[in-house]
Amino acid sequence: MQIKPILAAMRRHKAGTILIGFQIALTLAIVCNALFIIHERMARVSRSSGVNESNLFVITNEWAGNLSDPQTAAQIQADLDALRRLGSVEDATAMNSFPLHGSGWDNFIRMKPDQVHMTTDTSIYMSDDHTLDTLGVKLIAGRNFTPNEIQAFPIQEMKSWPVIIVSKDLAKLLFPNGDALGKQIYAANNNTPSTIIGITDTLQSHMMDNDDNAYAYNALLVPMRELGNGYVQYLIRARPGLLGAAMRDAPKALIAQSRMRIFEAKDGVMTFAQVRAKAYERDYGMAILMGIVSAVLLAITAAGIVGLTSFWVGQRRRQIGVRRALGATQGDILSYFMTENMLIGLGGIVVGTLLALGINLWMVTHYGVAHLSGSYLLVAAIALLALGQGAVFAPALRAARVPPIEATRPA
Amino acid sequence: MLAYYLRLGLHSLRRNPLLTALMVLAIGVGVATSMTTYAVFRAVSANPLPDKSSRLFVPQIDPWGPQARLDGSDVPDALTYTDAMALMRDRKGARQTAIYPISHTLIPDDVSREPFHVSGYAAYADFFPMFEAPFVYGSGWDRGQDDAHAAVVVISSQLNRQLFGGASSLGRTLRLDDHDYQVVGVMADWNPRPRFYDVNNDDAFNDPPDFILPFTHAVDTHTDTDGNNNCRGTSGRDPGWDGWLRSGCAWVSFWVELPDSAAVAAYRSYLQGYAAEQTRAGRFHWPSNTALFNLTQWLRHEQVVPPATRMSLLLSLGFFLVCLVNTVGLLLAKFMRRAGEIGVRRALGASRREIWLQFLVEAAMVGVAGGVAGLLFTGVGMSSIGLAFDPDIARLAHMSAGLIGLTLLCALVATVAAAFYPTWRAAHVQPAWQLKSN
């Protein structure tokens, strides 16, 4: 295959060549970054929470009226007893927040009382002795809380957390040697240490912002009921197959205990699947948007290549006829146009790669996106080349069918 | 001549409907995505109080020192209770208010109605004139009632409609948790977007507050903050409500009105002086670190425009660019195919300028058609922006006459600009070459 005649011909049709090349370059740059963003978001969405999400649901219970703190604590205990007695419920617990919730407490961890800057940040879960069973999280070392370790007071009265349970990832961060059990850390925002009595398997934090990705699996369980904040989250595990029944029975049982509570109509009672969907709504949306943009962009580029190449073929009918008359086969003509498109495509991809890296660098500095990996560029480049070849096939076929008699026809 | 060119253009566009359709669709989609993301971006980055934004300021005082920032975090965007009260006491600005978000359970007088959750703010009397809050009935309270820790409340017109059917509720009592409050004012529908006075609590775009009551009373009733309570830099605090008030936790928003640049300069030096005094008194152990932001600077500092919005706008513009490059190519193909026709016109006496006009008119027709298609797609786009943006933000963008006009104008101008090169090529067609007889 002779490349030089193709290049010579392209030099005479600079405008069309540049237009197609530039379009391919821009499309590569945008589609590459769009696909990368989709990948990043999907990776976030597929993170495991560490919780056994089937059969788990959450009731956000807001207190109406004015219960004193001791009354609230007693009410919570009575509520939990009532919930655990239900036939459709396996276990229930009261917490202030939970994985994927999006808001809640987080604290810096310090290893020494006078330490100035944090070792790491972690989410804090106010929990009780039934929390691990309700969430379906395994203890891989140490022990669970005992019922008499559970304290109940408002945050302002809090003095210390003598015993805590940490997640496996937090334990590894704090004690890389793997000897976290029994050690003391400073997690309560004051100078009293807490002893780690248990380590759980993977447990996700409630923090969902992109900025908190580094702390996504730092979780710290404190045996405490938070009072005075006006609400409590009841996490309830239904018996297998009885999720619907449990979601009906639980609110009724709570209201039977006391009417002075409010469940919001919209989000008051949510299955954990709904919690997960709500937590990752934005990510799915962004991925869908990027997908649509990429698809439409590729379609437009393909259509543009088809249109422009058809026009070119029309302009060069006489030349094609001359070549055919001189002995070129249909295959020769076809491969001429395909090769020409491949060369333009390669040129466009080179420029597009530079553009894609440039855009990615700019996004890294301004939007904290990760660096583009080479495999994306490669995949997108190959896809675009294939697209270009596919788009040019029909016009090239039409060019190949130009009969040699065109050579004899006047221009 | 214009009517003739329009006829020529229409004829040519009809001759190759596929190509025309492709161009119109490409421009339509490009314009639609750009306009949709621009509408969201503009709604989100708009100045909520343009006539006053240069006179409203947020003071920032570093309560923890540089040691707390070794991990790269910023000076907190709220004040500690101690600092906020000192600034309120000194009253160095023309007007000032401390604010914090709170929520209560409202227990209606009518016992057949269930209690329900209401959210609002605790603020000082200056809040209402400072932010030009409009009233339907009554007005805000006065400074005397602040000092008296009065149990008064201003409610939103929506809450007024819910409880009192929209009639004047002045003087009536509202029960929030276990305290009674007297209604002294009902605000008109007022929801500046973004809600600049509370951007530091991530609630810049959602529903307006149900009520506003005096800060002093809220503190008396030990009402916890519904917003962020940032105790990062503190090394523990005393237990109890008073312990929290005394602690270094930052949770109070603060706004001050300063009428001119002299007042701004004076307030800046007041802040530095205050912080220096705290250092001398031993409460701060670092050189004074204060700042004063005006409203627009504060919105930028708090990054109210979500990065996703800006990124989407830029992506759409890139997308539009690709559509335009596509259009240039297709228009080139379309125009050059008619080289013979152009040759005939030129031979019959048309000047280059007239060829220019003819093809620009044709491009304009494609542009207008693309704009109309763009409007249709923008309508679709508006209904699906809930996908990529927060529902609160997505709600803000809607079709207005201005947006419609902008869409059509954008499509027209872009297409005509894209047509410049193809038209230039068409106008420089040599008549002689085209007229060579067979």
Short mmCIF file of N, CA, C and O in Angstrom, two decimals, chain A residues 130-183:
data_model
loop_
_atom_site.label_atom_id
_atom_site.label_comp_id
_atom_site.label_asym_id
_atom_site.label_seq_id
_atom_site.Cartn_x
_atom_site.Cartn_y
_atom_site.Cartn_z
N HIS A 130 -26.15 -4.86 70.81
CA HIS A 130 -26.79 -5.58 69.72
C HIS A 130 -26.40 -5.05 68.34
O HIS A 130 -26.86 -5.56 67.33
N THR A 131 -25.57 -3.99 68.30
CA THR A 131 -25.30 -3.33 67.02
C THR A 131 -24.63 -4.26 66.02
O THR A 131 -25.02 -4.34 64.86
N LEU A 132 -23.62 -4.99 66.47
CA LEU A 132 -22.88 -5.83 65.53
C LEU A 132 -23.79 -6.89 64.92
O LEU A 132 -23.74 -7.14 63.72
N ASP A 133 -24.64 -7.50 65.73
CA ASP A 133 -25.53 -8.52 65.20
C ASP A 133 -26.56 -7.92 64.25
O ASP A 133 -26.87 -8.49 63.21
N THR A 134 -27.10 -6.75 64.61
CA THR A 134 -28.10 -6.15 63.75
C THR A 134 -27.51 -5.77 62.40
O THR A 134 -28.10 -6.01 61.35
N LEU A 135 -26.33 -5.17 62.42
CA LEU A 135 -25.72 -4.77 61.17
C LEU A 135 -25.17 -5.98 60.40
O LEU A 135 -24.94 -5.90 59.20
N GLY A 136 -24.96 -7.08 61.09
CA GLY A 136 -24.39 -8.25 60.41
C GLY A 136 -22.90 -8.12 60.22
O GLY A 136 -22.34 -8.64 59.25
N VAL A 137 -22.22 -7.41 61.12
CA VAL A 137 -20.76 -7.21 61.02
C VAL A 137 -20.07 -8.20 61.95
O VAL A 137 -20.44 -8.32 63.11
N LYS A 138 -19.04 -8.86 61.44
CA LYS A 138 -18.35 -9.86 62.27
C LYS A 138 -17.26 -9.22 63.11
O LYS A 138 -16.58 -8.31 62.67
N LEU A 139 -17.08 -9.77 64.30
CA LEU A 139 -15.94 -9.40 65.12
C LEU A 139 -14.79 -10.32 64.78
O LEU A 139 -14.94 -11.54 64.84
N ILE A 140 -13.65 -9.76 64.37
CA ILE A 140 -12.54 -10.64 64.03
C ILE A 140 -11.55 -10.76 65.17
O ILE A 140 -10.65 -11.59 65.14
N ALA A 141 -11.69 -9.92 66.19
CA ALA A 141 -10.81 -10.04 67.36
C ALA A 141 -11.50 -9.41 68.54
O ALA A 141 -12.30 -8.49 68.38
N GLY A 142 -11.19 -9.86 69.71
CA GLY A 142 -11.71 -9.23 70.92
C GLY A 142 -13.16 -9.62 71.20
O GLY A 142 -13.64 -10.66 70.78
N ARG A 143 -13.88 -8.73 71.89
CA ARG A 143 -15.25 -9.04 72.32
C ARG A 143 -16.19 -7.89 72.03
O ARG A 143 -15.76 -6.77 71.77
N ASN A 144 -17.48 -8.20 72.13
CA ASN A 144 -18.52 -7.21 71.96
C ASN A 144 -18.68 -6.44 73.28
O ASN A 144 -18.12 -6.82 74.31
N PHE A 145 -19.51 -5.38 73.23
CA PHE A 145 -19.82 -4.66 74.47
C PHE A 145 -20.72 -5.53 75.35
O PHE A 145 -21.47 -6.36 74.85
N THR A 146 -20.67 -5.32 76.65
CA THR A 146 -21.64 -5.95 77.54
C THR A 146 -22.72 -4.93 77.85
O THR A 146 -22.47 -3.73 77.79
N PRO A 147 -23.94 -5.41 78.20
CA PRO A 147 -25.04 -4.47 78.41
C PRO A 147 -24.73 -3.39 79.46
O PRO A 147 -25.18 -2.26 79.32
N ASN A 148 -23.95 -3.72 80.49
CA ASN A 148 -23.73 -2.69 81.50
C ASN A 148 -22.61 -1.71 81.13
O ASN A 148 -22.30 -0.80 81.89
N GLU A 149 -22.00 -1.89 79.94
CA GLU A 149 -21.02 -0.89 79.50
C GLU A 149 -21.69 0.25 78.75
O GLU A 149 -21.06 1.27 78.47
N ILE A 150 -22.99 0.06 78.41
CA ILE A 150 -23.69 1.07 77.61
C ILE A 150 -24.06 2.24 78.49
O ILE A 150 -24.78 2.07 79.48
N GLN A 151 -23.57 3.44 78.15
CA GLN A 151 -23.95 4.64 78.90
C GLN A 151 -24.99 5.40 78.08
O GLN A 151 -25.15 5.17 76.90
N ALA A 152 -25.66 6.33 78.74
CA ALA A 152 -26.64 7.16 78.02
C ALA A 152 -26.61 8.56 78.60
O ALA A 152 -26.96 8.74 79.76
N PHE A 153 -26.13 9.52 77.82
CA PHE A 153 -26.21 10.92 78.25
C PHE A 153 -26.05 11.83 77.04
O PHE A 153 -25.64 11.39 75.98
N PRO A 154 -26.41 13.10 77.21
CA PRO A 154 -26.25 14.03 76.10
C PRO A 154 -24.77 14.27 75.82
O PRO A 154 -23.93 14.13 76.70
N ILE A 155 -24.48 14.66 74.59
CA ILE A 155 -23.10 14.82 74.17
C ILE A 155 -22.34 15.79 75.06
O ILE A 155 -21.18 15.59 75.36
N GLN A 156 -23.05 16.84 75.51
CA GLN A 156 -22.34 17.84 76.30
C GLN A 156 -21.87 17.29 77.65
O GLN A 156 -20.93 17.80 78.23
N GLU A 157 -22.58 16.24 78.14
CA GLU A 157 -22.21 15.69 79.44
C GLU A 157 -21.14 14.63 79.33
O GLU A 157 -20.67 14.10 80.33
N MET A 158 -20.79 14.30 78.08
CA MET A 158 -19.94 13.14 77.89
C MET A 158 -18.58 13.36 78.51
O MET A 158 -17.96 14.39 78.31
N LYS A 159 -18.12 12.37 79.25
CA LYS A 159 -16.80 12.54 79.86
C LYS A 159 -15.75 11.66 79.20
O LYS A 159 -14.65 12.09 78.93
N SER A 160 -16.09 10.41 78.99
CA SER A 160 -15.06 9.53 78.43
C SER A 160 -15.71 8.32 77.81
O SER A 160 -16.87 8.01 78.05
N TRP A 161 -14.93 7.63 77.01
CA TRP A 161 -15.37 6.36 76.43
C TRP A 161 -14.36 5.31 76.87
O TRP A 161 -13.32 5.13 76.22
N PRO A 162 -14.62 4.60 77.93
CA PRO A 162 -13.60 3.67 78.44
C PRO A 162 -13.28 2.56 77.45
O PRO A 162 -12.12 2.21 77.27
N VAL A 163 -14.33 2.00 76.82
CA VAL A 163 -14.08 0.90 75.88
C VAL A 163 -14.67 1.25 74.52
O VAL A 163 -15.71 1.89 74.42
N ILE A 164 -13.97 0.85 73.47
CA ILE A 164 -14.46 1.10 72.11
C ILE A 164 -14.14 -0.11 71.24
O ILE A 164 -13.26 -0.91 71.58
N ILE A 165 -14.88 -0.21 70.15
CA ILE A 165 -14.59 -1.22 69.14
C ILE A 165 -14.24 -0.48 67.85
O ILE A 165 -14.92 0.49 67.50
N VAL A 166 -13.19 -0.92 67.16
CA VAL A 166 -12.81 -0.23 65.92
C VAL A 166 -12.90 -1.18 64.74
O VAL A 166 -12.91 -2.40 64.90
N SER A 167 -12.99 -0.59 63.55
CA SER A 167 -13.03 -1.41 62.34
C SER A 167 -11.61 -1.85 62.00
O SER A 167 -10.63 -1.24 62.42
N LYS A 168 -11.53 -2.90 61.19
CA LYS A 168 -10.23 -3.49 60.85
C LYS A 168 -9.32 -2.49 60.17
O LYS A 168 -8.12 -2.42 60.47
N ASP A 169 -9.88 -1.67 59.27
CA ASP A 169 -9.03 -0.71 58.56
C ASP A 169 -8.52 0.37 59.48
O ASP A 169 -7.37 0.82 59.35
N LEU A 170 -9.34 0.81 60.42
CA LEU A 170 -8.89 1.82 61.37
C LEU A 170 -7.79 1.24 62.25
O LEU A 170 -6.78 1.88 62.52
N ALA A 171 -7.98 -0.03 62.67
CA ALA A 171 -6.98 -0.67 63.52
C ALA A 171 -5.64 -0.74 62.78
O ALA A 171 -4.59 -0.48 63.37
N LYS A 172 -5.70 -1.06 61.49
CA LYS A 172 -4.44 -1.19 60.75
C LYS A 172 -3.75 0.16 60.60
O LYS A 172 -2.54 0.26 60.64
N LEU A 173 -4.57 1.23 60.42
CA LEU A 173 -4.01 2.57 60.30
C LEU A 173 -3.32 2.99 61.58
O LEU A 173 -2.25 3.60 61.57
N LEU A 174 -3.97 2.69 62.70
CA LEU A 174 -3.43 3.15 63.98
C LEU A 174 -2.30 2.27 64.48
O LEU A 174 -1.34 2.76 65.09
N PHE A 175 -2.43 0.96 64.25
CA PHE A 175 -1.42 0.02 64.74
C PHE A 175 -1.00 -0.89 63.60
O PHE A 175 -1.49 -2.00 63.48
N PRO A 176 -0.10 -0.43 62.73
CA PRO A 176 0.26 -1.21 61.55
C PRO A 176 0.81 -2.59 61.89
O PRO A 176 0.75 -3.48 61.04
N ASN A 177 1.32 -2.77 63.11
CA ASN A 177 1.85 -4.09 63.47
C ASN A 177 0.76 -5.10 63.76
O ASN A 177 1.06 -6.25 64.04
N GLY A 178 -0.48 -4.67 63.78
CA GLY A 178 -1.57 -5.60 63.96
C GLY A 178 -1.87 -5.92 65.42
O GLY A 178 -2.53 -6.89 65.71
N ASP A 179 -1.37 -5.09 66.34
CA ASP A 179 -1.58 -5.39 67.75
C ASP A 179 -2.52 -4.38 68.39
O ASP A 179 -2.29 -3.91 69.50
N ALA A 180 -3.59 -4.02 67.69
CA ALA A 180 -4.46 -2.96 68.19
C ALA A 180 -5.23 -3.38 69.42
O ALA A 180 -5.57 -2.54 70.26
N LEU A 181 -5.55 -4.66 69.55
CA LEU A 181 -6.42 -5.11 70.63
C LEU A 181 -5.78 -4.79 71.98
O LEU A 181 -4.63 -5.13 72.24
N GLY A 182 -6.57 -4.16 72.85
CA GLY A 182 -6.09 -3.84 74.19
C GLY A 182 -5.32 -2.53 74.28
O GLY A 182 -5.03 -2.06 75.37
N LYS A 183 -5.04 -1.90 73.14
CA LYS A 183 -4.29 -0.65 73.18
C LYS A 183 -5.22 0.51 73.46
O LYS A 183 -6.44 0.41 73.32
#
